[in-house]
Amino acid sequence: MSPTSGGDSTAITLLTLTPLFPQCPGTGSCIRLRNGSEPGDWEAAMYSDWIYVDGYANVRICFDFTARSFETGDSFFIREQSFNGGYDCWHNFEEYVAGTDFATGSEVTSQLCAVSEVRPGMTYMRLAISTNGDYCNDELWVDNVSVSICH
């Protein structure tokens, strides 16, 4: 993780990836999250290191994604876990549902950003992207992840 400062926010690079898959939505370097569990479980996930957030207003995560074979109602989540004033367990703060928030089909590529509020007294937070499909063919390809903490 390498922070860079500028103005009112600090951008943190979470991942440096090696080219693996041609399905990547961006640079050709990405992570594939594949669900093969029962509905409601989150078997496939990636998460950040702990981010120091004391004194900041919110944390913003942006990324490119390709969703493959998601049926209507299948989803993926942005989750947070935090210390002091937050959620000790993982908490969903955004859900993206196929057929509602993004199109269903064999392959859909898009970009999204989500913002989580830093609550009073919170000192550290980490973020996760996880899938909630219902078959082994549901795949989420994640690329170009960036996290910013803002005043």
mmCIF file of C-alpha atoms in Angstrom:
data_model
loop_
_atom_site.group_PDB
_atom_site.id
_atom_site.type_symbol
_atom_site.label_atom_id
_atom_site.label_comp_id
_atom_site.label_asym_id
_atom_site.label_seq_id
_atom_site.Cartn_x
_atom_site.Cartn_y
_atom_site.Cartn_z
ATOM 1 C CA MET A 1 0.000 0.000 0.000
ATOM 2 C CA SER A 2 1.491 3.338 -0.977
ATOM 3 C CA PRO A 3 -0.213 6.591 0.072
ATOM 4 C CA THR A 4 -0.005 9.839 -1.869
ATOM 5 C CA SER A 5 -1.281 13.157 -0.553
ATOM 6 C CA GLY A 6 -2.921 16.001 -2.362
ATOM 7 C CA GLY A 7 -5.378 18.643 -1.223
ATOM 8 C CA ASP A 8 -8.184 17.374 0.990
ATOM 9 C CA SER A 9 -7.798 13.698 0.254
ATOM 10 C CA THR A 10 -5.229 10.957 0.399
ATOM 11 C CA ALA A 11 -5.258 8.291 -2.318
ATOM 12 C CA ILE A 12 -4.042 4.830 -1.377
ATOM 13 C CA THR A 13 -3.034 2.257 -3.969
ATOM 14 C CA LEU A 14 -4.332 -1.071 -2.682
ATOM 15 C CA LEU A 15 -3.117 -3.453 -5.333
ATOM 16 C CA THR A 16 -0.359 -3.885 -7.860
ATOM 17 C CA LEU A 17 -1.467 -6.720 -10.102
ATOM 18 C CA THR A 18 0.218 -9.032 -12.564
ATOM 19 C CA PRO A 19 -1.513 -9.695 -15.929
ATOM 20 C CA LEU A 20 -3.524 -12.879 -15.580
ATOM 21 C CA PHE A 21 -6.743 -12.867 -17.581
ATOM 22 C CA PRO A 22 -7.936 -11.421 -20.907
ATOM 23 C CA GLN A 23 -11.366 -10.719 -19.307
ATOM 24 C CA CYS A 24 -9.968 -7.843 -17.247
ATOM 25 C CA PRO A 25 -11.939 -4.622 -17.710
ATOM 26 C CA GLY A 26 -8.890 -2.351 -17.689
ATOM 27 C CA THR A 27 -5.166 -2.915 -17.978
ATOM 28 C CA GLY A 28 -5.173 -6.678 -18.390
ATOM 29 C CA SER A 29 -4.251 -7.096 -14.708
ATOM 30 C CA CYS A 30 -7.127 -7.974 -12.406
ATOM 31 C CA ILE A 31 -8.558 -10.252 -9.757
ATOM 32 C CA ARG A 32 -11.329 -12.768 -10.418
ATOM 33 C CA LEU A 33 -13.887 -13.390 -7.677
ATOM 34 C CA ARG A 34 -15.955 -16.492 -8.344
ATOM 35 C CA ASN A 35 -18.891 -17.645 -6.276
ATOM 36 C CA GLY A 36 -19.710 -21.285 -5.807
ATOM 37 C CA SER A 37 -21.461 -21.248 -2.470
ATOM 38 C CA GLU A 38 -24.999 -21.209 -1.166
ATOM 39 C CA PRO A 39 -26.990 -17.963 -1.666
ATOM 40 C CA GLY A 40 -26.249 -15.505 1.121
ATOM 41 C CA ASP A 41 -22.677 -16.667 1.705
ATOM 42 C CA TRP A 42 -19.668 -14.650 0.603
ATOM 43 C CA GLU A 43 -17.121 -17.212 -0.350
ATOM 44 C CA ALA A 44 -15.185 -15.046 -2.807
ATOM 45 C CA ALA A 45 -13.813 -11.716 -1.583
ATOM 46 C CA MET A 46 -10.859 -9.388 -1.665
ATOM 47 C CA TYR A 47 -10.137 -6.855 1.049
ATOM 48 C CA SER A 48 -7.778 -3.998 1.810
ATOM 49 C CA ASP A 49 -5.272 -3.537 4.572
ATOM 50 C CA TRP A 50 -6.396 -1.447 7.543
ATOM 51 C CA ILE A 51 -6.668 2.256 6.652
ATOM 52 C CA TYR A 52 -6.152 4.959 9.304
ATOM 53 C CA VAL A 53 -9.296 7.146 9.085
ATOM 54 C CA ASP A 54 -9.303 9.171 12.329
ATOM 55 C CA GLY A 55 -10.118 12.799 11.519
ATOM 56 C CA TYR A 56 -11.474 12.085 8.022
ATOM 57 C CA ALA A 57 -15.104 12.374 6.847
ATOM 58 C CA ASN A 58 -15.390 9.433 4.456
ATOM 59 C CA VAL A 59 -13.631 6.711 2.514
ATOM 60 C CA ARG A 60 -14.258 6.297 -1.218
ATOM 61 C CA ILE A 61 -13.517 3.155 -3.235
ATOM 62 C CA CYS A 62 -13.631 3.094 -7.044
ATOM 63 C CA PHE A 63 -12.970 0.215 -9.420
ATOM 64 C CA ASP A 64 -13.661 -1.203 -12.850
ATOM 65 C CA PHE A 65 -15.473 -4.514 -13.042
ATOM 66 C CA THR A 66 -16.666 -7.132 -15.460
ATOM 67 C CA ALA A 67 -19.565 -9.284 -14.257
ATOM 68 C CA ARG A 68 -19.917 -12.564 -16.111
ATOM 69 C CA SER A 69 -22.900 -14.945 -15.918
ATOM 70 C CA PHE A 70 -24.694 -13.046 -13.134
ATOM 71 C CA GLU A 71 -28.391 -13.871 -13.267
ATOM 72 C CA THR A 72 -31.109 -11.412 -12.184
ATOM 73 C CA GLY A 73 -30.905 -11.012 -8.400
ATOM 74 C CA ASP A 74 -27.260 -12.137 -8.088
ATOM 75 C CA SER A 75 -25.146 -9.421 -6.510
ATOM 76 C CA PHE A 76 -21.842 -8.204 -5.214
ATOM 77 C CA PHE A 77 -21.130 -6.045 -2.168
ATOM 78 C CA ILE A 78 -18.824 -3.362 -0.882
ATOM 79 C CA ARG A 79 -18.251 -4.127 2.806
ATOM 80 C CA GLU A 80 -16.457 -2.402 5.644
ATOM 81 C CA GLN A 81 -14.981 -3.423 8.951
ATOM 82 C CA SER A 82 -13.734 -0.837 11.425
ATOM 83 C CA PHE A 83 -12.333 -0.169 14.909
ATOM 84 C CA ASN A 84 -13.819 2.175 17.503
ATOM 85 C CA GLY A 85 -17.212 3.611 16.655
ATOM 86 C CA GLY A 86 -17.754 1.352 13.664
ATOM 87 C CA TYR A 87 -18.588 -2.248 12.851
ATOM 88 C CA ASP A 88 -16.469 -4.946 14.501
ATOM 89 C CA CYS A 89 -17.852 -7.462 11.996
ATOM 90 C CA TRP A 90 -18.106 -6.982 8.232
ATOM 91 C CA HIS A 91 -20.971 -4.631 7.302
ATOM 92 C CA ASN A 92 -22.450 -4.205 3.798
ATOM 93 C CA PHE A 93 -22.628 -0.534 2.891
ATOM 94 C CA GLU A 94 -23.365 -0.990 -0.827
ATOM 95 C CA GLU A 95 -24.951 -3.818 -2.815
ATOM 96 C CA TYR A 96 -25.052 -3.997 -6.613
ATOM 97 C CA VAL A 97 -27.745 -6.320 -7.964
ATOM 98 C CA ALA A 98 -27.812 -7.806 -11.475
ATOM 99 C CA GLY A 99 -30.926 -6.716 -13.337
ATOM 100 C CA THR A 100 -31.318 -3.625 -11.110
ATOM 101 C CA ASP A 101 -27.942 -1.887 -10.715
ATOM 102 C CA PHE A 102 -26.215 -3.437 -13.723
ATOM 103 C CA ALA A 103 -27.422 -5.371 -16.729
ATOM 104 C CA THR A 104 -27.544 -9.142 -16.802
ATOM 105 C CA GLY A 105 -26.054 -11.047 -19.687
ATOM 106 C CA SER A 106 -23.044 -13.065 -20.555
ATOM 107 C CA GLU A 107 -20.613 -10.217 -19.757
ATOM 108 C CA VAL A 108 -21.121 -6.652 -18.486
ATOM 109 C CA THR A 109 -18.258 -4.167 -17.978
ATOM 110 C CA SER A 110 -18.602 -0.945 -15.986
ATOM 111 C CA GLN A 111 -17.015 1.295 -13.344
ATOM 112 C CA LEU A 112 -18.378 2.293 -9.965
ATOM 113 C CA CYS A 113 -17.523 4.290 -6.877
ATOM 114 C CA ALA A 114 -18.930 3.908 -3.357
ATOM 115 C CA VAL A 115 -18.481 6.114 -0.302
ATOM 116 C CA SER A 116 -18.560 5.051 3.353
ATOM 117 C CA GLU A 117 -18.901 7.568 6.164
ATOM 118 C CA VAL A 118 -16.254 7.675 8.887
ATOM 119 C CA ARG A 119 -18.242 7.737 12.128
ATOM 120 C CA PRO A 120 -17.081 9.707 15.219
ATOM 121 C CA GLY A 121 -14.374 7.896 17.150
ATOM 122 C CA MET A 122 -13.533 5.479 14.326
ATOM 123 C CA THR A 123 -9.779 5.008 13.922
ATOM 124 C CA TYR A 124 -9.256 2.228 11.343
ATOM 125 C CA MET A 125 -11.321 0.783 8.507
ATOM 126 C CA ARG A 126 -10.828 -1.826 5.837
ATOM 127 C CA LEU A 127 -12.949 -2.469 2.763
ATOM 128 C CA ALA A 128 -13.926 -5.632 0.903
ATOM 129 C CA ILE A 129 -15.493 -6.464 -2.451
ATOM 130 C CA SER A 130 -17.388 -9.763 -2.331
ATOM 131 C CA THR A 131 -19.742 -11.779 -4.519
ATOM 132 C CA ASN A 132 -23.116 -13.266 -3.677
ATOM 133 C CA GLY A 133 -24.021 -15.361 -6.695
ATOM 134 C CA ASP A 134 -25.623 -18.773 -6.614
ATOM 135 C CA TYR A 135 -23.697 -20.895 -9.119
ATOM 136 C CA CYS A 136 -20.043 -21.644 -9.838
ATOM 137 C CA ASN A 137 -20.286 -19.735 -13.125
ATOM 138 C CA ASP A 138 -20.799 -16.297 -11.485
ATOM 139 C CA GLU A 139 -17.567 -14.325 -11.877
ATOM 140 C CA LEU A 140 -16.619 -10.777 -10.971
ATOM 141 C CA TRP A 141 -13.387 -9.429 -12.479
ATOM 142 C CA VAL A 142 -12.060 -6.406 -10.535
ATOM 143 C CA ASP A 143 -9.439 -3.962 -11.810
ATOM 144 C CA ASN A 144 -8.053 -0.446 -11.212
ATOM 145 C CA VAL A 145 -9.020 -0.301 -7.530
ATOM 146 C CA SER A 146 -8.413 3.025 -5.784
ATOM 147 C CA VAL A 147 -9.281 4.159 -2.279
ATOM 148 C CA SER A 148 -9.370 7.801 -1.129
ATOM 149 C CA ILE A 149 -9.885 9.180 2.355
ATOM 150 C CA CYS A 150 -11.379 12.674 2.416
ATOM 151 C CA HIS A 151 -11.855 15.462 4.984
#
